[in-house]
mmCIF file of C-alpha atoms in Angstrom:
data_model
loop_
_atom_site.group_PDB
_atom_site.id
_atom_site.type_symbol
_atom_site.label_atom_id
_atom_site.label_comp_id
_atom_site.label_asym_id
_atom_site.label_seq_id
_atom_site.Cartn_x
_atom_site.Cartn_y
_atom_site.Cartn_z
ATOM 1 C CA MET A 1 18.180 -21.319 -46.872
ATOM 2 C CA GLN A 2 15.249 -18.988 -47.543
ATOM 3 C CA LYS A 3 13.082 -21.952 -48.525
ATOM 4 C CA MET A 4 13.937 -23.684 -45.272
ATOM 5 C CA ILE A 5 13.107 -20.567 -43.258
ATOM 6 C CA ARG A 6 9.761 -20.241 -45.049
ATOM 7 C CA ARG A 7 9.012 -23.902 -44.413
ATOM 8 C CA VAL A 8 9.792 -23.606 -40.701
ATOM 9 C CA TYR A 9 7.671 -20.457 -40.488
ATOM 10 C CA PHE A 10 4.798 -22.233 -42.259
ATOM 11 C CA ILE A 11 4.962 -25.228 -39.924
ATOM 12 C CA PHE A 12 5.122 -22.972 -36.880
ATOM 13 C CA SER A 13 2.134 -20.908 -38.083
ATOM 14 C CA PHE A 14 0.212 -24.078 -38.843
ATOM 15 C CA LEU A 15 0.809 -25.437 -35.342
ATOM 16 C CA ILE A 16 -0.376 -22.168 -33.802
ATOM 17 C CA LEU A 17 -3.562 -22.270 -35.859
ATOM 18 C CA VAL A 18 -4.187 -25.895 -34.922
ATOM 19 C CA SER A 19 -3.554 -25.092 -31.268
ATOM 20 C CA CYS A 20 -5.892 -22.086 -31.358
ATOM 21 C CA GLY A 21 -8.515 -24.120 -33.162
ATOM 22 C CA GLU A 22 -8.276 -26.873 -30.569
ATOM 23 C CA TYR A 23 -8.539 -24.358 -27.743
ATOM 24 C CA GLN A 24 -11.651 -22.710 -29.206
ATOM 25 C CA LYS A 25 -13.261 -26.083 -29.840
ATOM 26 C CA VAL A 26 -12.719 -27.215 -26.248
ATOM 27 C CA LEU A 27 -13.736 -23.822 -24.867
ATOM 28 C CA ASN A 28 -17.036 -23.771 -26.731
ATOM 29 C CA ARG A 29 -18.008 -27.437 -27.066
ATOM 30 C CA GLY A 30 -15.667 -29.516 -24.905
ATOM 31 C CA THR A 31 -16.685 -31.644 -21.943
ATOM 32 C CA ILE A 32 -15.892 -30.473 -18.407
ATOM 33 C CA GLU A 33 -12.970 -32.894 -18.268
ATOM 34 C CA GLN A 34 -11.606 -31.670 -21.612
ATOM 35 C CA GLN A 35 -11.949 -28.070 -20.506
ATOM 36 C CA TYR A 36 -10.142 -28.806 -17.251
ATOM 37 C CA LYS A 37 -7.253 -30.527 -19.056
ATOM 38 C CA MET A 38 -7.028 -27.680 -21.574
ATOM 39 C CA ALA A 39 -7.070 -25.116 -18.727
ATOM 40 C CA VAL A 40 -4.125 -26.871 -17.070
ATOM 41 C CA LYS A 41 -2.348 -27.063 -20.429
ATOM 42 C CA MET A 42 -2.828 -23.323 -21.016
ATOM 43 C CA TYR A 43 -1.716 -22.569 -17.452
ATOM 44 C CA GLU A 44 1.466 -24.616 -17.802
ATOM 45 C CA ALA A 45 2.142 -22.897 -21.146
ATOM 46 C CA LYS A 46 1.795 -19.549 -19.279
ATOM 47 C CA LYS A 47 -1.223 -18.567 -21.357
ATOM 48 C CA TYR A 48 -2.986 -17.349 -18.253
ATOM 49 C CA SER A 49 -5.783 -15.376 -19.879
ATOM 50 C CA LYS A 50 -6.911 -18.442 -21.830
ATOM 51 C CA ALA A 51 -6.563 -20.621 -18.754
ATOM 52 C CA LEU A 52 -8.815 -18.281 -16.770
ATOM 53 C CA ARG A 53 -11.584 -18.457 -19.363
ATOM 54 C CA LEU A 54 -11.615 -22.232 -19.039
ATOM 55 C CA PHE A 55 -11.326 -22.250 -15.248
ATOM 56 C CA GLU A 56 -14.440 -20.064 -15.100
ATOM 57 C CA LYS A 57 -16.330 -22.827 -16.908
ATOM 58 C CA VAL A 58 -15.158 -25.771 -14.805
ATOM 59 C CA THR A 59 -14.802 -24.416 -11.262
ATOM 60 C CA ALA A 60 -18.393 -25.108 -10.212
ATOM 61 C CA ALA A 61 -18.238 -28.693 -11.525
ATOM 62 C CA TYR A 62 -15.151 -29.482 -9.415
ATOM 63 C CA ARG A 63 -16.428 -27.971 -6.179
ATOM 64 C CA ASN A 64 -15.692 -30.293 -3.211
ATOM 65 C CA LYS A 65 -13.542 -32.530 -5.432
ATOM 66 C CA PRO A 66 -9.765 -33.126 -5.137
ATOM 67 C CA GLN A 67 -9.036 -30.982 -8.205
ATOM 68 C CA GLN A 68 -10.577 -27.910 -6.576
ATOM 69 C CA GLU A 69 -7.480 -27.167 -4.482
ATOM 70 C CA ARG A 70 -5.277 -27.096 -7.560
ATOM 71 C CA ILE A 71 -7.820 -25.054 -9.510
ATOM 72 C CA GLN A 72 -8.064 -22.379 -6.817
ATOM 73 C CA PHE A 73 -4.306 -21.909 -6.704
ATOM 74 C CA MET A 74 -4.010 -21.779 -10.492
ATOM 75 C CA VAL A 75 -6.847 -19.240 -10.716
ATOM 76 C CA ALA A 76 -5.109 -17.038 -8.127
ATOM 77 C CA ASN A 77 -1.731 -17.353 -9.838
ATOM 78 C CA SER A 78 -3.214 -16.750 -13.299
ATOM 79 C CA ASN A 79 -4.780 -13.505 -12.079
ATOM 80 C CA PHE A 80 -1.440 -12.525 -10.530
ATOM 81 C CA ASN A 81 0.390 -13.083 -13.815
ATOM 82 C CA GLU A 82 -2.315 -11.195 -15.690
ATOM 83 C CA LYS A 83 -1.718 -8.293 -13.256
ATOM 84 C CA ASN A 84 -5.226 -8.532 -11.810
ATOM 85 C CA TYR A 85 -3.572 -7.954 -8.452
ATOM 86 C CA SER A 86 -6.558 -7.142 -6.229
ATOM 87 C CA ILE A 87 -8.396 -10.224 -7.525
ATOM 88 C CA ALA A 88 -5.271 -12.352 -7.100
ATOM 89 C CA GLY A 89 -4.859 -11.154 -3.514
ATOM 90 C CA TYR A 90 -8.426 -12.179 -2.733
ATOM 91 C CA TYR A 91 -8.049 -15.630 -4.308
ATOM 92 C CA PHE A 92 -4.688 -16.398 -2.688
ATOM 93 C CA ASN A 93 -6.132 -15.434 0.689
ATOM 94 C CA ARG A 94 -9.192 -17.589 0.049
ATOM 95 C CA PHE A 95 -6.965 -20.521 -0.945
ATOM 96 C CA ALA A 96 -4.944 -20.229 2.287
ATOM 97 C CA GLN A 97 -8.147 -20.191 4.349
ATOM 98 C CA ASN A 98 -9.763 -23.084 2.473
ATOM 99 C CA TYR A 99 -6.671 -25.314 2.521
ATOM 100 C CA PRO A 100 -4.815 -24.676 5.786
ATOM 101 C CA LYS A 101 -2.870 -27.961 5.449
ATOM 102 C CA SER A 102 -1.783 -27.396 1.866
ATOM 103 C CA SER A 103 1.923 -27.458 1.044
ATOM 104 C CA LYS A 104 1.285 -24.204 -0.836
ATOM 105 C CA LYS A 105 -0.299 -22.346 2.091
ATOM 106 C CA GLU A 106 2.814 -20.317 2.970
ATOM 107 C CA GLU A 107 3.324 -19.414 -0.691
ATOM 108 C CA ALA A 108 -0.340 -18.404 -0.994
ATOM 109 C CA ASP A 109 -0.156 -16.216 2.128
ATOM 110 C CA PHE A 110 2.940 -14.476 0.777
ATOM 111 C CA LEU A 111 1.519 -14.031 -2.717
ATOM 112 C CA SER A 112 -1.723 -12.656 -1.297
ATOM 113 C CA ALA A 113 0.224 -9.928 0.489
ATOM 114 C CA LEU A 114 2.424 -9.351 -2.565
ATOM 115 C CA SER A 115 -0.670 -9.032 -4.773
ATOM 116 C CA TYR A 116 -2.107 -6.286 -2.578
ATOM 117 C CA TYR A 117 1.334 -4.651 -2.513
ATOM 118 C CA LYS A 118 1.394 -4.555 -6.321
ATOM 119 C CA ALA A 119 -2.203 -3.299 -6.405
ATOM 120 C CA ALA A 120 -1.385 -0.498 -3.980
ATOM 121 C CA PRO A 121 -1.340 2.881 -5.754
ATOM 122 C CA VAL A 122 0.866 5.899 -5.113
ATOM 123 C CA TYR A 123 0.498 7.354 -1.622
ATOM 124 C CA SER A 124 -1.856 10.129 -2.759
ATOM 125 C CA LYS A 125 -4.531 7.643 -3.909
ATOM 126 C CA ASP A 126 -7.035 5.519 -1.970
ATOM 127 C CA PRO A 127 -4.947 3.501 0.547
ATOM 128 C CA THR A 128 -7.314 0.493 0.801
ATOM 129 C CA ASP A 129 -5.001 -1.988 -0.962
ATOM 130 C CA THR A 130 -1.967 -0.469 0.776
ATOM 131 C CA LYS A 131 -3.536 -1.187 4.166
ATOM 132 C CA LYS A 132 -4.564 -4.700 3.076
ATOM 133 C CA ALA A 133 -0.995 -5.396 1.949
ATOM 134 C CA LEU A 134 0.452 -4.030 5.193
ATOM 135 C CA GLU A 135 -1.891 -6.173 7.305
ATOM 136 C CA SER A 136 -1.190 -9.223 5.138
ATOM 137 C CA PHE A 137 2.593 -8.871 5.385
ATOM 138 C CA GLN A 138 2.348 -8.318 9.146
ATOM 139 C CA ALA A 139 0.272 -11.506 9.446
ATOM 140 C CA PHE A 140 2.794 -13.371 7.286
ATOM 141 C CA ILE A 141 5.752 -12.148 9.383
ATOM 142 C CA ASP A 142 3.977 -13.210 12.585
ATOM 143 C CA LYS A 143 2.883 -16.574 11.181
ATOM 144 C CA TYR A 144 6.144 -17.608 9.488
ATOM 145 C CA PRO A 145 9.055 -16.239 11.565
ATOM 146 C CA ASN A 146 11.448 -18.768 10.008
ATOM 147 C CA SER A 147 10.325 -18.354 6.410
ATOM 148 C CA LEU A 148 12.890 -17.982 3.639
ATOM 149 C CA ARG A 149 10.675 -15.137 2.410
ATOM 150 C CA LEU A 150 10.914 -13.230 5.710
ATOM 151 C CA ASP A 151 13.501 -10.668 4.569
ATOM 152 C CA GLU A 152 11.479 -9.931 1.460
ATOM 153 C CA ALA A 153 8.283 -9.619 3.501
ATOM 154 C CA ASN A 154 9.962 -7.174 5.900
ATOM 155 C CA LYS A 155 11.244 -5.097 2.977
ATOM 156 C CA TYR A 156 7.768 -4.789 1.472
ATOM 157 C CA TYR A 157 6.280 -4.046 4.902
ATOM 158 C CA LYS A 158 8.657 -1.106 5.418
ATOM 159 C CA GLU A 159 7.884 0.271 1.954
ATOM 160 C CA LEU A 160 4.144 0.114 2.626
ATOM 161 C CA GLN A 161 4.544 1.681 6.065
ATOM 162 C CA TYR A 162 6.523 4.539 4.549
ATOM 163 C CA LYS A 163 3.814 5.050 1.920
ATOM 164 C CA LEU A 164 1.147 5.433 4.623
ATOM 165 C CA GLU A 165 3.408 7.726 6.659
ATOM 166 C CA THR A 166 3.950 9.879 3.584
ATOM 167 C CA LYS A 167 0.223 10.119 2.970
ATOM 168 C CA ALA A 168 -0.439 11.093 6.601
ATOM 169 C CA PHE A 169 2.361 13.690 6.535
ATOM 170 C CA GLU A 170 1.202 15.252 3.267
ATOM 171 C CA ILE A 171 -2.390 15.487 4.528
ATOM 172 C CA ALA A 172 -1.228 17.230 7.713
ATOM 173 C CA LYS A 173 1.074 19.552 5.770
ATOM 174 C CA GLY A 174 -1.761 20.283 3.355
ATOM 175 C CA TYR A 175 -3.915 21.504 6.236
ATOM 176 C CA TYR A 176 -1.113 23.810 7.354
ATOM 177 C CA THR A 177 -0.384 25.283 3.914
ATOM 178 C CA THR A 178 -4.060 26.137 3.366
ATOM 179 C CA ALA A 179 -4.648 27.555 6.832
ATOM 180 C CA ASP A 180 -4.088 31.170 5.748
ATOM 181 C CA ALA A 181 -7.208 30.917 3.630
ATOM 182 C CA TYR A 182 -9.045 28.558 6.001
ATOM 183 C CA PRO A 183 -8.020 29.382 9.613
ATOM 184 C CA GLY A 184 -9.778 26.298 10.967
ATOM 185 C CA ASN A 185 -7.096 24.235 9.234
ATOM 186 C CA TYR A 186 -4.519 25.277 11.844
ATOM 187 C CA ARG A 187 -6.318 23.146 14.396
ATOM 188 C CA ALA A 188 -6.771 20.370 11.815
ATOM 189 C CA ALA A 189 -3.042 20.455 11.007
ATOM 190 C CA ILE A 190 -2.061 20.189 14.684
ATOM 191 C CA THR A 191 -4.381 17.217 15.152
ATOM 192 C CA ALA A 192 -3.161 15.539 11.959
ATOM 193 C CA PHE A 193 0.512 15.904 12.952
ATOM 194 C CA ASP A 194 -0.302 14.530 16.421
ATOM 195 C CA ASN A 195 -2.024 11.533 14.813
ATOM 196 C CA LEU A 196 0.952 10.912 12.532
ATOM 197 C CA LEU A 197 3.372 10.966 15.463
ATOM 198 C CA SER A 198 1.243 8.647 17.596
ATOM 199 C CA ASP A 199 0.305 6.205 14.801
ATOM 200 C CA TYR A 200 3.879 5.885 13.460
ATOM 201 C CA LEU A 201 6.173 6.169 16.449
ATOM 202 C CA GLY A 202 9.379 5.571 14.495
ATOM 203 C CA THR A 203 8.402 7.610 11.463
ATOM 204 C CA THR A 204 11.155 9.082 9.330
ATOM 205 C CA TYR A 205 9.031 12.238 9.211
ATOM 206 C CA LYS A 206 9.262 12.802 12.965
ATOM 207 C CA GLU A 207 11.570 15.842 12.961
ATOM 208 C CA GLU A 208 9.747 17.486 10.064
ATOM 209 C CA ALA A 209 6.346 16.716 11.593
ATOM 210 C CA LEU A 210 7.337 18.228 14.953
ATOM 211 C CA TYR A 211 8.633 21.323 13.185
ATOM 212 C CA TYR A 212 5.470 21.849 11.141
ATOM 213 C CA ARG A 213 3.356 21.142 14.193
ATOM 214 C CA LEU A 214 5.247 23.975 15.926
ATOM 215 C CA LYS A 215 4.681 26.255 12.930
ATOM 216 C CA ALA A 216 0.950 25.492 12.946
ATOM 217 C CA ALA A 217 0.683 26.089 16.704
ATOM 218 C CA HIS A 218 2.778 29.284 16.419
ATOM 219 C CA ASP A 219 0.677 30.755 13.588
ATOM 220 C CA PHE A 220 -2.558 29.658 15.237
ATOM 221 C CA ALA A 221 -1.586 31.458 18.449
ATOM 222 C CA LEU A 222 -0.563 34.689 16.712
ATOM 223 C CA LYS A 223 -3.813 34.879 14.761
ATOM 224 C CA SER A 224 -5.991 34.249 17.798
ATOM 225 C CA THR A 225 -7.985 36.803 19.723
ATOM 226 C CA ASN A 226 -6.535 38.038 23.025
ATOM 227 C CA ARG A 227 -9.098 35.977 24.934
ATOM 228 C CA ARG A 228 -7.718 32.731 23.463
ATOM 229 C CA LYS A 229 -4.144 33.732 22.764
ATOM 230 C CA ASP A 230 -2.591 32.894 26.160
ATOM 231 C CA GLY A 231 -3.487 29.191 26.111
ATOM 232 C CA ARG A 232 -2.462 28.831 22.474
ATOM 233 C CA ILE A 233 0.889 30.535 23.067
ATOM 234 C CA LYS A 234 1.579 28.108 25.903
ATOM 235 C CA ALA A 235 0.640 25.186 23.644
ATOM 236 C CA ALA A 236 2.996 26.487 20.944
ATOM 237 C CA ILE A 237 5.849 26.833 23.443
ATOM 238 C CA LYS A 238 5.265 23.200 24.466
ATOM 239 C CA ALA A 239 5.469 22.239 20.780
ATOM 240 C CA TYR A 240 8.838 24.013 20.582
ATOM 241 C CA GLU A 241 10.068 22.188 23.699
ATOM 242 C CA LYS A 242 8.997 18.827 22.249
ATOM 243 C CA LEU A 243 10.923 19.484 19.041
ATOM 244 C CA LYS A 244 14.071 20.460 20.978
ATOM 245 C CA ARG A 245 13.701 17.533 23.377
ATOM 246 C CA ASN A 246 13.566 15.021 20.529
ATOM 247 C CA PHE A 247 16.059 16.800 18.272
ATOM 248 C CA PRO A 248 18.399 19.016 20.324
ATOM 249 C CA GLU A 249 20.442 19.830 17.202
ATOM 250 C CA THR A 250 17.466 20.041 14.873
ATOM 251 C CA LYS A 251 18.077 21.315 11.350
ATOM 252 C CA TYR A 252 15.209 23.733 12.035
ATOM 253 C CA LYS A 253 16.992 25.329 15.010
ATOM 254 C CA GLU A 254 17.219 28.855 13.582
ATOM 255 C CA GLU A 255 13.571 28.982 12.461
ATOM 256 C CA SER A 256 12.236 27.394 15.639
ATOM 257 C CA ASP A 257 14.255 29.716 17.889
ATOM 258 C CA LYS A 258 12.813 32.729 16.031
ATOM 259 C CA MET A 259 9.312 31.386 16.581
ATOM 260 C CA LEU A 260 10.004 30.904 20.285
ATOM 261 C CA ALA A 261 11.242 34.492 20.578
ATOM 262 C CA THR A 262 8.091 35.749 18.858
ATOM 263 C CA LEU A 263 5.897 33.692 21.170
ATOM 264 C CA HIS A 264 7.646 35.100 24.291
ATOM 265 C CA LYS A 265 7.255 38.634 22.937
ATOM 266 C CA GLU A 266 3.550 38.070 22.274
ATOM 267 C CA GLN A 267 3.179 36.600 25.756
ATOM 268 C CA GLU A 268 4.754 39.707 27.368
ATOM 269 C CA GLN A 269 2.565 42.055 25.335
ATOM 270 C CA LEU A 270 -0.510 40.090 26.280
ATOM 271 C CA GLN A 271 0.405 40.249 29.970
ATOM 272 C CA GLN A 272 0.878 44.015 29.728
ATOM 273 C CA PHE A 273 -2.478 44.372 27.973
ATOM 274 C CA ASN A 274 -4.233 42.258 30.605
ATOM 275 C CA SER A 275 -2.641 44.182 33.464
ATOM 276 C CA LYS A 276 -4.025 47.433 32.055
ATOM 277 C CA SER A 277 -7.513 46.033 31.532
#
């Protein structure tokens, strides 16, 4: 039994060596046709890294030839399987544009969006690929309303949307939490929360964003000079009213009611001060 196992292992190792030797020979000294055939062979064997090295050598030679369509798709898919997601997204998109009548166009459009989705980092990082993925899935949903991939596309779209909402919320909240040290950040926080609420109308952060917008407006008003305090108190009261209008039973009711009471008290004191001046 052990002899048989060793023999099988030897044959298997020998075949691998022969295969590797053949690959290297074609890669370095093969004709364009041999390199193309070996690239397809490596691709079909799911040896995508090796396939890509060969495709790099033959792509120019097959430009404007029938094989080019197949090559472009295999290059895109090889990059996808090698987790070169940004590159894959670019190549799938290019394939869909270059071959609008291809039977693989819908698949390429979906995989382009999925590539950017996989390339997208956590919300705190640069959102470039996140935005590309969101735009690509929106285009796919609009273009293929009857696609079997529609549910999957909608799922990814919602995840990406939430990621951008989270980034916008955390930026706005960051302005507020640093405003004690940098008073100008109160205004920045108010603007950032307004942008979040207008850019993402159905955001899951709506209640929390309205509450923190109220807090920023409340604190901004209290720390203002008397000359500017009246207008800022009124703006803060409007922020309170907007929170209550959208969420009558808000989970922040106790805190927001205390802020409203403080604002009314400050308003009365300011009126008394102005009447004496």
